[in-house]
Short mmCIF file of C-alpha atoms in Angstrom, two decimals:
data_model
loop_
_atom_site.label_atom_id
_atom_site.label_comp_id
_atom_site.label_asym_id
_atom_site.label_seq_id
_atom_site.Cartn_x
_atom_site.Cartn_y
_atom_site.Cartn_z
CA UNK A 1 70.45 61.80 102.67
CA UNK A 2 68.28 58.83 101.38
CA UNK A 3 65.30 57.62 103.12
CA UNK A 4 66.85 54.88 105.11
CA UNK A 5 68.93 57.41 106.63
CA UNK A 6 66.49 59.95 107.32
CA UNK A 7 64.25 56.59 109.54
CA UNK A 8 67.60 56.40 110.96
CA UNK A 9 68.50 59.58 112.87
CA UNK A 10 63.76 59.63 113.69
CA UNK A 11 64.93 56.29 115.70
CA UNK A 12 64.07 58.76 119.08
CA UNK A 13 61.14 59.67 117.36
CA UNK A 14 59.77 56.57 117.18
CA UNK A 15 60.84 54.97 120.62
CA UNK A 16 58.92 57.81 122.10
CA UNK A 17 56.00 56.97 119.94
CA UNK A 18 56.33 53.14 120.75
CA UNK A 19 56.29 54.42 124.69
CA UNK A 20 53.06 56.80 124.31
CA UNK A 21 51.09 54.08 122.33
CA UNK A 22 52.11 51.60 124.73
CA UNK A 23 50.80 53.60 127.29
CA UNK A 24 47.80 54.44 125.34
CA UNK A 25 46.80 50.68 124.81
CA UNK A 26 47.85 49.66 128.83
CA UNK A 27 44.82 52.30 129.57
CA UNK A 28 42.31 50.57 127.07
CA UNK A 29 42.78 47.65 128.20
CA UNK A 30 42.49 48.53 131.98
CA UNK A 31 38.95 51.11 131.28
CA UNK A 32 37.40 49.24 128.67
CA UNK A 33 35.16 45.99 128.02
CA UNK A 34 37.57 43.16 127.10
CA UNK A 35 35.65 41.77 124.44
CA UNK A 36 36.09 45.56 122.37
CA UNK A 37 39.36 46.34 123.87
CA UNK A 38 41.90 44.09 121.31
CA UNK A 39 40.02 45.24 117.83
CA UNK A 40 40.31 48.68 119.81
CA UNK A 41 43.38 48.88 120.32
CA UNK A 42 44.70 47.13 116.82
CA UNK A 43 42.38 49.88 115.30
CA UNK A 44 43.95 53.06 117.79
CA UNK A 45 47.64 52.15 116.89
CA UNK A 46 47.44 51.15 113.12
CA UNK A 47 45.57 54.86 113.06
CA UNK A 48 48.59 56.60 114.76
CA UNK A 49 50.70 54.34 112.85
CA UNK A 50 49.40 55.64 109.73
CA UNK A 51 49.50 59.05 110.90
CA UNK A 52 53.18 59.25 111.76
CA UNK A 53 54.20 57.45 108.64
CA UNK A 54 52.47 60.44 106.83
CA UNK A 55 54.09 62.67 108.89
CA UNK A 56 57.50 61.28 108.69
CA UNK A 57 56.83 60.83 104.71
CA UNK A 58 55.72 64.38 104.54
CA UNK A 59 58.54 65.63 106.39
CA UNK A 60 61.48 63.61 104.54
CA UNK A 61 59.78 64.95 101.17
CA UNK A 62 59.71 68.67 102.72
CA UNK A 63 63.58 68.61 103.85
CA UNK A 64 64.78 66.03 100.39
CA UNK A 65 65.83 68.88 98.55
CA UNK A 66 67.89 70.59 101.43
CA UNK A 67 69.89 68.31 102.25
CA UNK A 68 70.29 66.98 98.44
CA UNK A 69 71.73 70.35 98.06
CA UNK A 70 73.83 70.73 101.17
CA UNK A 71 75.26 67.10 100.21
CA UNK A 72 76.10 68.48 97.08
CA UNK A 73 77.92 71.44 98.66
CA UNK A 74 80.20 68.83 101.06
CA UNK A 75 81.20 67.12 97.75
CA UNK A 76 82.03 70.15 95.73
CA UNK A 77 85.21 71.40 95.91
CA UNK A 78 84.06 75.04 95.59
CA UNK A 79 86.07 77.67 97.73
CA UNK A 80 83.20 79.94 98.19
CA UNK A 81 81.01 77.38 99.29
CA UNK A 82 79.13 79.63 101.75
CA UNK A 83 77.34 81.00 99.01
CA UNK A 84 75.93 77.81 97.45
CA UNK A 85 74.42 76.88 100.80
CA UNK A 86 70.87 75.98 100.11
CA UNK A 87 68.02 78.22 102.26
CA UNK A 88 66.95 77.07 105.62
CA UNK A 89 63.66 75.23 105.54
CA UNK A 90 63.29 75.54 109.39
CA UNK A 91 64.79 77.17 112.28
CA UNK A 92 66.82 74.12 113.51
CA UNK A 93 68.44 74.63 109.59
CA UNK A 94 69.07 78.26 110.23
CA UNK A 95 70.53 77.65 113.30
CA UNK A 96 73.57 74.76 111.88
CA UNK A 97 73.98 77.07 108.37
CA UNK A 98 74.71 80.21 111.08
CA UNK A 99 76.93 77.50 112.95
CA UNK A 100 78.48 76.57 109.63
CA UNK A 101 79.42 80.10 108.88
CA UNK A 102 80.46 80.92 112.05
CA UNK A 103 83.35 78.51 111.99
CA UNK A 104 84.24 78.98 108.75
CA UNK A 105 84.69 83.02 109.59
CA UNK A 106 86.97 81.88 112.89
CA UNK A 107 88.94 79.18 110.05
CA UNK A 108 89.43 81.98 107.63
CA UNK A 109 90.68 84.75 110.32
CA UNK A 110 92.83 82.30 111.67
CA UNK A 111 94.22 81.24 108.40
CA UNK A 112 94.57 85.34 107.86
CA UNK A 113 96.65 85.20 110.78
CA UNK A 114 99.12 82.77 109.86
CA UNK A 115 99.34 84.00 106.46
CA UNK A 116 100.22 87.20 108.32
CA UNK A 117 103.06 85.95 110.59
CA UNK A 118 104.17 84.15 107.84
CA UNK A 119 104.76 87.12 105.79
CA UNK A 120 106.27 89.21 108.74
CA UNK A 121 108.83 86.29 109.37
CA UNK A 122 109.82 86.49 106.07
CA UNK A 123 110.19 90.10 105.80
CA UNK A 124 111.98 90.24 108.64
CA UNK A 125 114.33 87.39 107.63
CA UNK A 126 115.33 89.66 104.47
CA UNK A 127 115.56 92.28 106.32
CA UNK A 128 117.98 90.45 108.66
CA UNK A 129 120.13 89.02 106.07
CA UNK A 130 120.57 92.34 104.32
CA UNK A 131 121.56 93.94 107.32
CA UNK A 132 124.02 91.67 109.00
CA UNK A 133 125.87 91.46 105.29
CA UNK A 134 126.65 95.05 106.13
CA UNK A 135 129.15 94.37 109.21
CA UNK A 136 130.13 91.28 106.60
CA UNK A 137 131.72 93.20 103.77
CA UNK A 138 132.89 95.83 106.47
CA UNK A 139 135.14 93.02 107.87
CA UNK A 140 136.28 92.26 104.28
CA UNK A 141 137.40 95.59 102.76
CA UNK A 142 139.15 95.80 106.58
CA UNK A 143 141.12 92.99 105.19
CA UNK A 144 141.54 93.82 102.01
CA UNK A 145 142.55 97.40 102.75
CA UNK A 146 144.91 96.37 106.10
CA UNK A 147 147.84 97.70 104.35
CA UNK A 148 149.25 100.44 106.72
CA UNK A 149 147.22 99.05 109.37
CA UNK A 150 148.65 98.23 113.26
CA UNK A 151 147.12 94.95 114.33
CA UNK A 152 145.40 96.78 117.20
CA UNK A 153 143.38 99.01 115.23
CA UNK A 154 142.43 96.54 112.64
CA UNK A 155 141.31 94.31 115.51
CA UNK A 156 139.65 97.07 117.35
CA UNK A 157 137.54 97.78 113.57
CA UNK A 158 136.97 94.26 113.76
CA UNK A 159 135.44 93.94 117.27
CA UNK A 160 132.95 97.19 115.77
CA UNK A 161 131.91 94.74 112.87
CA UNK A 162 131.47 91.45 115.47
CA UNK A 163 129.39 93.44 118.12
CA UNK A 164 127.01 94.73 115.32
CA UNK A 165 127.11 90.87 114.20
CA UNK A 166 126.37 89.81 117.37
CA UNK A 167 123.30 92.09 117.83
CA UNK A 168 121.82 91.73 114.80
CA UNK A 169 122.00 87.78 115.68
CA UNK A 170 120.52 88.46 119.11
CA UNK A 171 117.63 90.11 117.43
CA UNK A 172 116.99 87.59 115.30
CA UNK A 173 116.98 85.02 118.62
CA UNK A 174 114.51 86.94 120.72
CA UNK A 175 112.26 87.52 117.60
CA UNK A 176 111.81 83.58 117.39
CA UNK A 177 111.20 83.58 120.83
CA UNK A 178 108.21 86.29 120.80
CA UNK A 179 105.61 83.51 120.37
CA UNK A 180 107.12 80.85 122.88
CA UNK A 181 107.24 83.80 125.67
CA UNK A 182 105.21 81.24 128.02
CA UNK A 183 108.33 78.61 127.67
CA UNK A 184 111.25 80.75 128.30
CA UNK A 185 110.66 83.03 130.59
CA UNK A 186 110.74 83.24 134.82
CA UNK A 187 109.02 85.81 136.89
CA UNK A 188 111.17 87.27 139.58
CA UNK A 189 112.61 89.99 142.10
CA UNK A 190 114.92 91.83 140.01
CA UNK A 191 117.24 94.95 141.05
CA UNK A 192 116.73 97.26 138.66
CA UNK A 193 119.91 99.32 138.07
CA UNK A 194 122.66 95.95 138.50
CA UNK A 195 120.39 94.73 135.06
CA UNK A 196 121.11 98.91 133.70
CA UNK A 197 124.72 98.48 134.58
CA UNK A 198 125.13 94.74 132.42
CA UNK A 199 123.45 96.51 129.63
CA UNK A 200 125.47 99.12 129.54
CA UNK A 201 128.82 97.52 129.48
CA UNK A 202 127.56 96.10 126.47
CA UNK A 203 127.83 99.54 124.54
CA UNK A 204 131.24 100.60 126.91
CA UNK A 205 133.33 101.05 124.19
CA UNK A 206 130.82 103.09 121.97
CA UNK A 207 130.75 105.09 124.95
CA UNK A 208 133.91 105.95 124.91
CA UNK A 209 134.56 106.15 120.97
CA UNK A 210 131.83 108.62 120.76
CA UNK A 211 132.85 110.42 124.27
CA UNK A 212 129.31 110.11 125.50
CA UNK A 213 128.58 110.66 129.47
CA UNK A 214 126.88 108.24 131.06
CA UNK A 215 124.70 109.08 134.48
CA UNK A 216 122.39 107.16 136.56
CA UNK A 217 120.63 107.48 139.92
CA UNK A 218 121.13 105.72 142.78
CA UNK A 219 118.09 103.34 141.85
CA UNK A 220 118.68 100.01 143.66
CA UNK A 221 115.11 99.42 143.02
CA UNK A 222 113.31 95.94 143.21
CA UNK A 223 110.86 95.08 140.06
CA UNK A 224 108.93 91.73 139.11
CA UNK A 225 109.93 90.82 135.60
CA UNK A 226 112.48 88.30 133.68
CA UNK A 227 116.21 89.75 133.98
CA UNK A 228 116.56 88.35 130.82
CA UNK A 229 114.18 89.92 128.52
CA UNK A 230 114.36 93.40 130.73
CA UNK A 231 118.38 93.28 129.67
CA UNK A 232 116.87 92.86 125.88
CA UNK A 233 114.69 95.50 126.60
CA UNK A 234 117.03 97.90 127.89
CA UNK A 235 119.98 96.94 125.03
CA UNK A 236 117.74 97.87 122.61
CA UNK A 237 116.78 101.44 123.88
CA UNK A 238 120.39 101.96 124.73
CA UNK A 239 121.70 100.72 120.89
CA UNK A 240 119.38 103.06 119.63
CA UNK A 241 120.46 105.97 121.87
CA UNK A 242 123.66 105.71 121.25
CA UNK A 243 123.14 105.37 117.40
CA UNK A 244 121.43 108.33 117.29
CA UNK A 245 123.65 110.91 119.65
CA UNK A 246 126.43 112.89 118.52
CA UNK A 247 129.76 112.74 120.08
CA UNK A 248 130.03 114.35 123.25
CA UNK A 249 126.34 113.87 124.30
CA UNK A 250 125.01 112.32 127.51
CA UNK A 251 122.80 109.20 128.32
CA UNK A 252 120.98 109.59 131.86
CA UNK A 253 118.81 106.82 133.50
CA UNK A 254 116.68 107.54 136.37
CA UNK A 255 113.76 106.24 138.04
CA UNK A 256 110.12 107.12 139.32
CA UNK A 257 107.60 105.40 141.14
CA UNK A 258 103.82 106.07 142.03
CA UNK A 259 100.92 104.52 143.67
CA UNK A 260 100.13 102.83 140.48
CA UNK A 261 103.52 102.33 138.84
CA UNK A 262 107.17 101.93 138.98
CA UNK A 263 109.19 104.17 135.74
CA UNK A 264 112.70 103.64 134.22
CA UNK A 265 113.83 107.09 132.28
CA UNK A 266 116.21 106.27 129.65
CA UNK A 267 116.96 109.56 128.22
CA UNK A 268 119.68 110.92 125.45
CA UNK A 269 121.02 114.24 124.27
CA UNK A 270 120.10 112.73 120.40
CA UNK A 271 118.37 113.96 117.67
CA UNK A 272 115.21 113.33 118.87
CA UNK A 273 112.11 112.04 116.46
CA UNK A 274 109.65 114.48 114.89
CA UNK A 275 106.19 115.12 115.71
CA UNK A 276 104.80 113.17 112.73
CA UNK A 277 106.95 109.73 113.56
CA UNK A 278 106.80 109.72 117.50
CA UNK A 279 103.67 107.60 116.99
CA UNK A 280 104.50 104.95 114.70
CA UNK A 281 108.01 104.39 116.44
CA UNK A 282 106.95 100.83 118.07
CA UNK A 283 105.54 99.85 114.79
CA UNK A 284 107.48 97.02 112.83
CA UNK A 285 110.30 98.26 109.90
CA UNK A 286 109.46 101.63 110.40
CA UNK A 287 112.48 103.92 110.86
CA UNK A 288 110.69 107.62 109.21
CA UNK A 289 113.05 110.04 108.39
CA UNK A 290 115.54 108.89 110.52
CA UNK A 291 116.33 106.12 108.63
CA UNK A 292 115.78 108.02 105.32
CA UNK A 293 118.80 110.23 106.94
CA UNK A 294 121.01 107.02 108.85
CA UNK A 295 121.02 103.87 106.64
CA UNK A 296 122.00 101.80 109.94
CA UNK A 297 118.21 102.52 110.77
CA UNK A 298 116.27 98.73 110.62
CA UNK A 299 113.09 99.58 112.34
CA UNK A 300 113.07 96.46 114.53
CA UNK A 301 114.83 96.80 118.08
CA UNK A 302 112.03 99.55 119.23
CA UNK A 303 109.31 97.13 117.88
CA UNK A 304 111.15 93.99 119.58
CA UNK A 305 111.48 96.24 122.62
CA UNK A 306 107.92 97.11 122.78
CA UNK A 307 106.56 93.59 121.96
CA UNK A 308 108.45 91.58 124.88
CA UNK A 309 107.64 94.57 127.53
CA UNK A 310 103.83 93.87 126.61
CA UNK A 311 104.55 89.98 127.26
CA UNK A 312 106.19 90.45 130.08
CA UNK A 313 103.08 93.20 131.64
CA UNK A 314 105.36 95.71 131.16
CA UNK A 315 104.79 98.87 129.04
CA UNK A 316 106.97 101.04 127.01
CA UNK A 317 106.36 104.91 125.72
CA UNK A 318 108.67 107.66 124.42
CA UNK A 319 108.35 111.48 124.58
CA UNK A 320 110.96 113.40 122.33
CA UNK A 321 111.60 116.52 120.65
CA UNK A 322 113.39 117.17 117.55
CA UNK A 323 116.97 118.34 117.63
CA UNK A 324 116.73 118.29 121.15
CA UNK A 325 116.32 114.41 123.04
CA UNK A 326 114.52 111.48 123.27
CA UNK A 327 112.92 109.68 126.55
CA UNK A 328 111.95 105.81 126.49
CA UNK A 329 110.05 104.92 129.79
CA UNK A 330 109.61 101.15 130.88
CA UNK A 331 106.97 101.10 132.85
CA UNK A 332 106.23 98.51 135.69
CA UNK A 333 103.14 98.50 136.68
CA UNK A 334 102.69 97.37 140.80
CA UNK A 335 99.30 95.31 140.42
CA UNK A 336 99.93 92.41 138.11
CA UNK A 337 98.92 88.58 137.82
CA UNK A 338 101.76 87.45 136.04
CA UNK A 339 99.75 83.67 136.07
CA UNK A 340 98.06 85.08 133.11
CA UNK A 341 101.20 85.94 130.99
#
C-alpha cells in the first residue's frame, strides 16, 4: 500500500476533522474580538493541520511494513501462506489475520470434503463395476455351457443373473441420488405393509428357490415417509436376509409402536453377525467376516439403507446373534418437521 492509498481509505478521517475544525473556527469567530479572530483561527487550524499530518505520517510509517509484507503474501503463490503472515501491529490487524484464517480453515475443510466424496464415488464405482461383471460372465458361461440345457431352465438361470443386474444398477441409482434427497423426494401418508408386500415380490422367486417362509402381521399401519425410498429401504434389508439364510428358513415382519415411535421388525432365521461386526454394519464397504466367508458380500445396501432412512428422519438399527438371526428395525419416529429434511 503506497502513501496515496493509505490518504485514500483516512478520507473519513479527514472529513470528520474538516467538520470539528469547522466547528472550532464558527465558535472563534462568534466569542472572540474580530480584529484577533482571522490570524486566530489561520493559526488554530494550520496547528491541528500540522498535528494530524504528523499523526497520519507517523501512522502510515508504523503500519508500511505490514502491509508491505501482507502485499507480498497476496502475490506469492505460496500454499502455506498462513505462516508467512506478517504479526499484527494492532488489534484491528489481529482481528482481519484471525478472519483470514478463519476462512481459509472453512476453504480447506470444505475442500477435505469434496476430496472425500470424491474418493468414495470412485471407490464405489469400482466396486460397482467389479460386482455387476459377476452376473456378466455368469450369463456367458450359461451360454457357452447351454449344451444339455431346456430353454426354461437356461432362461430361469438367466432371469437369476438379470435380477442381480438389475439391483446392483438400482444401487448405483439411489447412491447418485443420496445428495439430491431434497429434489426427489415427497413426504406422505404411506400404508406400511402394501409398501412390505411390493418389496417382497421382488425376491418371490428366491423365496421359493430357497423354500424360505415368509410371515407378516396384520400391520395396515399409516407412516409419513417417501414410498419410494422406504421400498429401497426395505429391498435392501430383505436382499440381504435372504442372502444370508439357509434354505428352509423363515423371514417374519412385524410391527410396534410407542408414545415416541412407530417400529418395523424385519427379522430372519440367518446366520446372524458376530459381536465384533454388529457395530460397523451401516458403515460403507464393510462386509467383516461375512463377506470374508460369502464373496456376494459388497458392503453397500446396509450403508445405502441406513443413509436414506437418516434423510428421510427415519432411523435404522439391528440386533443379532450369531448362528442364530438377525433383526433390522426402521424406526419412525411420530414428532418430525419434515420442512427441515
Amino acid at each position: 500500500m503506497n502513501f496515496f492509498h493509505y490518504l485514500k481509505d483516512k478520507r473519513n478521517f479527514f472529513i470528520l476533522n474538516m467538520i470539528i475544525m469547522f466547528f472550532v473556527s464558527l465558535m472563534m469567530i462568534v466569542s472572540t474580538d474580530s480584529r484577533n479572530a482571522v490570524s486566530n483561527i489561520v493559526y488554530t487550524n494550520m496547528v491541528i493541520f500540522f498535528i494530524v499530518a504528523i499523526y497520519v505520517i507517523i501512522e502510515y510509517y508504523y503500519n508500511r511494513e505490514f502491509y508491505r509484507e501482507l502485499n507480498d503474501v497476496v502475490e506469492s503463490n505460496h500454499e502455506e501462506f498462513l505462516a508467512t503472515l506478517p504479526k499484527p501491529r494492532n488489534d484491528e490487524q489481529l482481528l482481519y489475520l484471525e478472519l483470514l484464517k478463519k476462512v481459509n480453515s472453512v476453504h480447506g475443510d470444505q475442500l477435505q470434503k469434496l476430496y472425500n466424496e470424491k474418493m468414495d464415488h470412485q471407490d464405489f464405482i469400482t466396486s460397482w463395476i467389479h460386482e455387476v461383471k459377476v452376473p456378466i460372465a455368469a450369463g456367458r458361461l450359461l451360454m457357452e455351457n447351454s449344451n444339455g440345457r431346456t430353454v426354461e431352465n437356461l432362461v430361469d438361470k438367466f432371469e437369476d443373473e438379470l435380477d442381480r443386474i438389475e439391483n446392483y444398477v438400482e444401487q448405483a441409482l439411489y447412491y447418485s441420488r443420496i445428495d439430491s434427497f431434497s429434489k426427489d423426494y415427497f413426504i406422505s401418508e404411506v400404508v406400511l405393509d402394501q409398501v412390505a408386500k411390493n418389496s417382497v415380490k421382488k425376491f418371490a422367486k428366491s423365496f421359493i428357490n430357497k423354500q424360505i417362509r415368509f410371515h407378516m402381521d396384520n400391520i395396515e399401519q399409516v407412516v409419513h415417509t417417501d414410498s419410494k425410498w422406504l421400498g429401497f429401504i426395505m429391498d435392501q434389508v430383505f436382499s440381504n436376509s435372504l442372502k444370508y439364510t439357509g434354505e428352509g428358513g423363515e423371514i417374519s415382519v412385524q410391527f410396534e409402536e410407542d408414545r415416541k415411535e412407530k417400529r418395523l421388525q424385519i427379522q430372519d432365521t440367518g446366520i446372524g453377525i458376530k459381536p465384533e461386526d454388529i457395530s460397523r454394519v451401516f458403515e460403507k464397504g464393510f462386509t467383516g467376516s461375512i463377506g470374508r466367508s460369502h464373496a456376494k458380500s459388497t458392503g453397500l445396501g446396509l450403508y445405502l439403507a441406513k443413509e436414506m432412512a437418516l434423510k428421510l428422519g427415519h432411523d435404522l438399527s439391528i440386533h443379532s446373534e450369531d448362528g442364530k438371526y438377525t433383526k433390522v428395525i426402521i424406526h419412525f419416529p411420530k414428532i418430525r418437521n419434515y420442512y427441515h429434511l
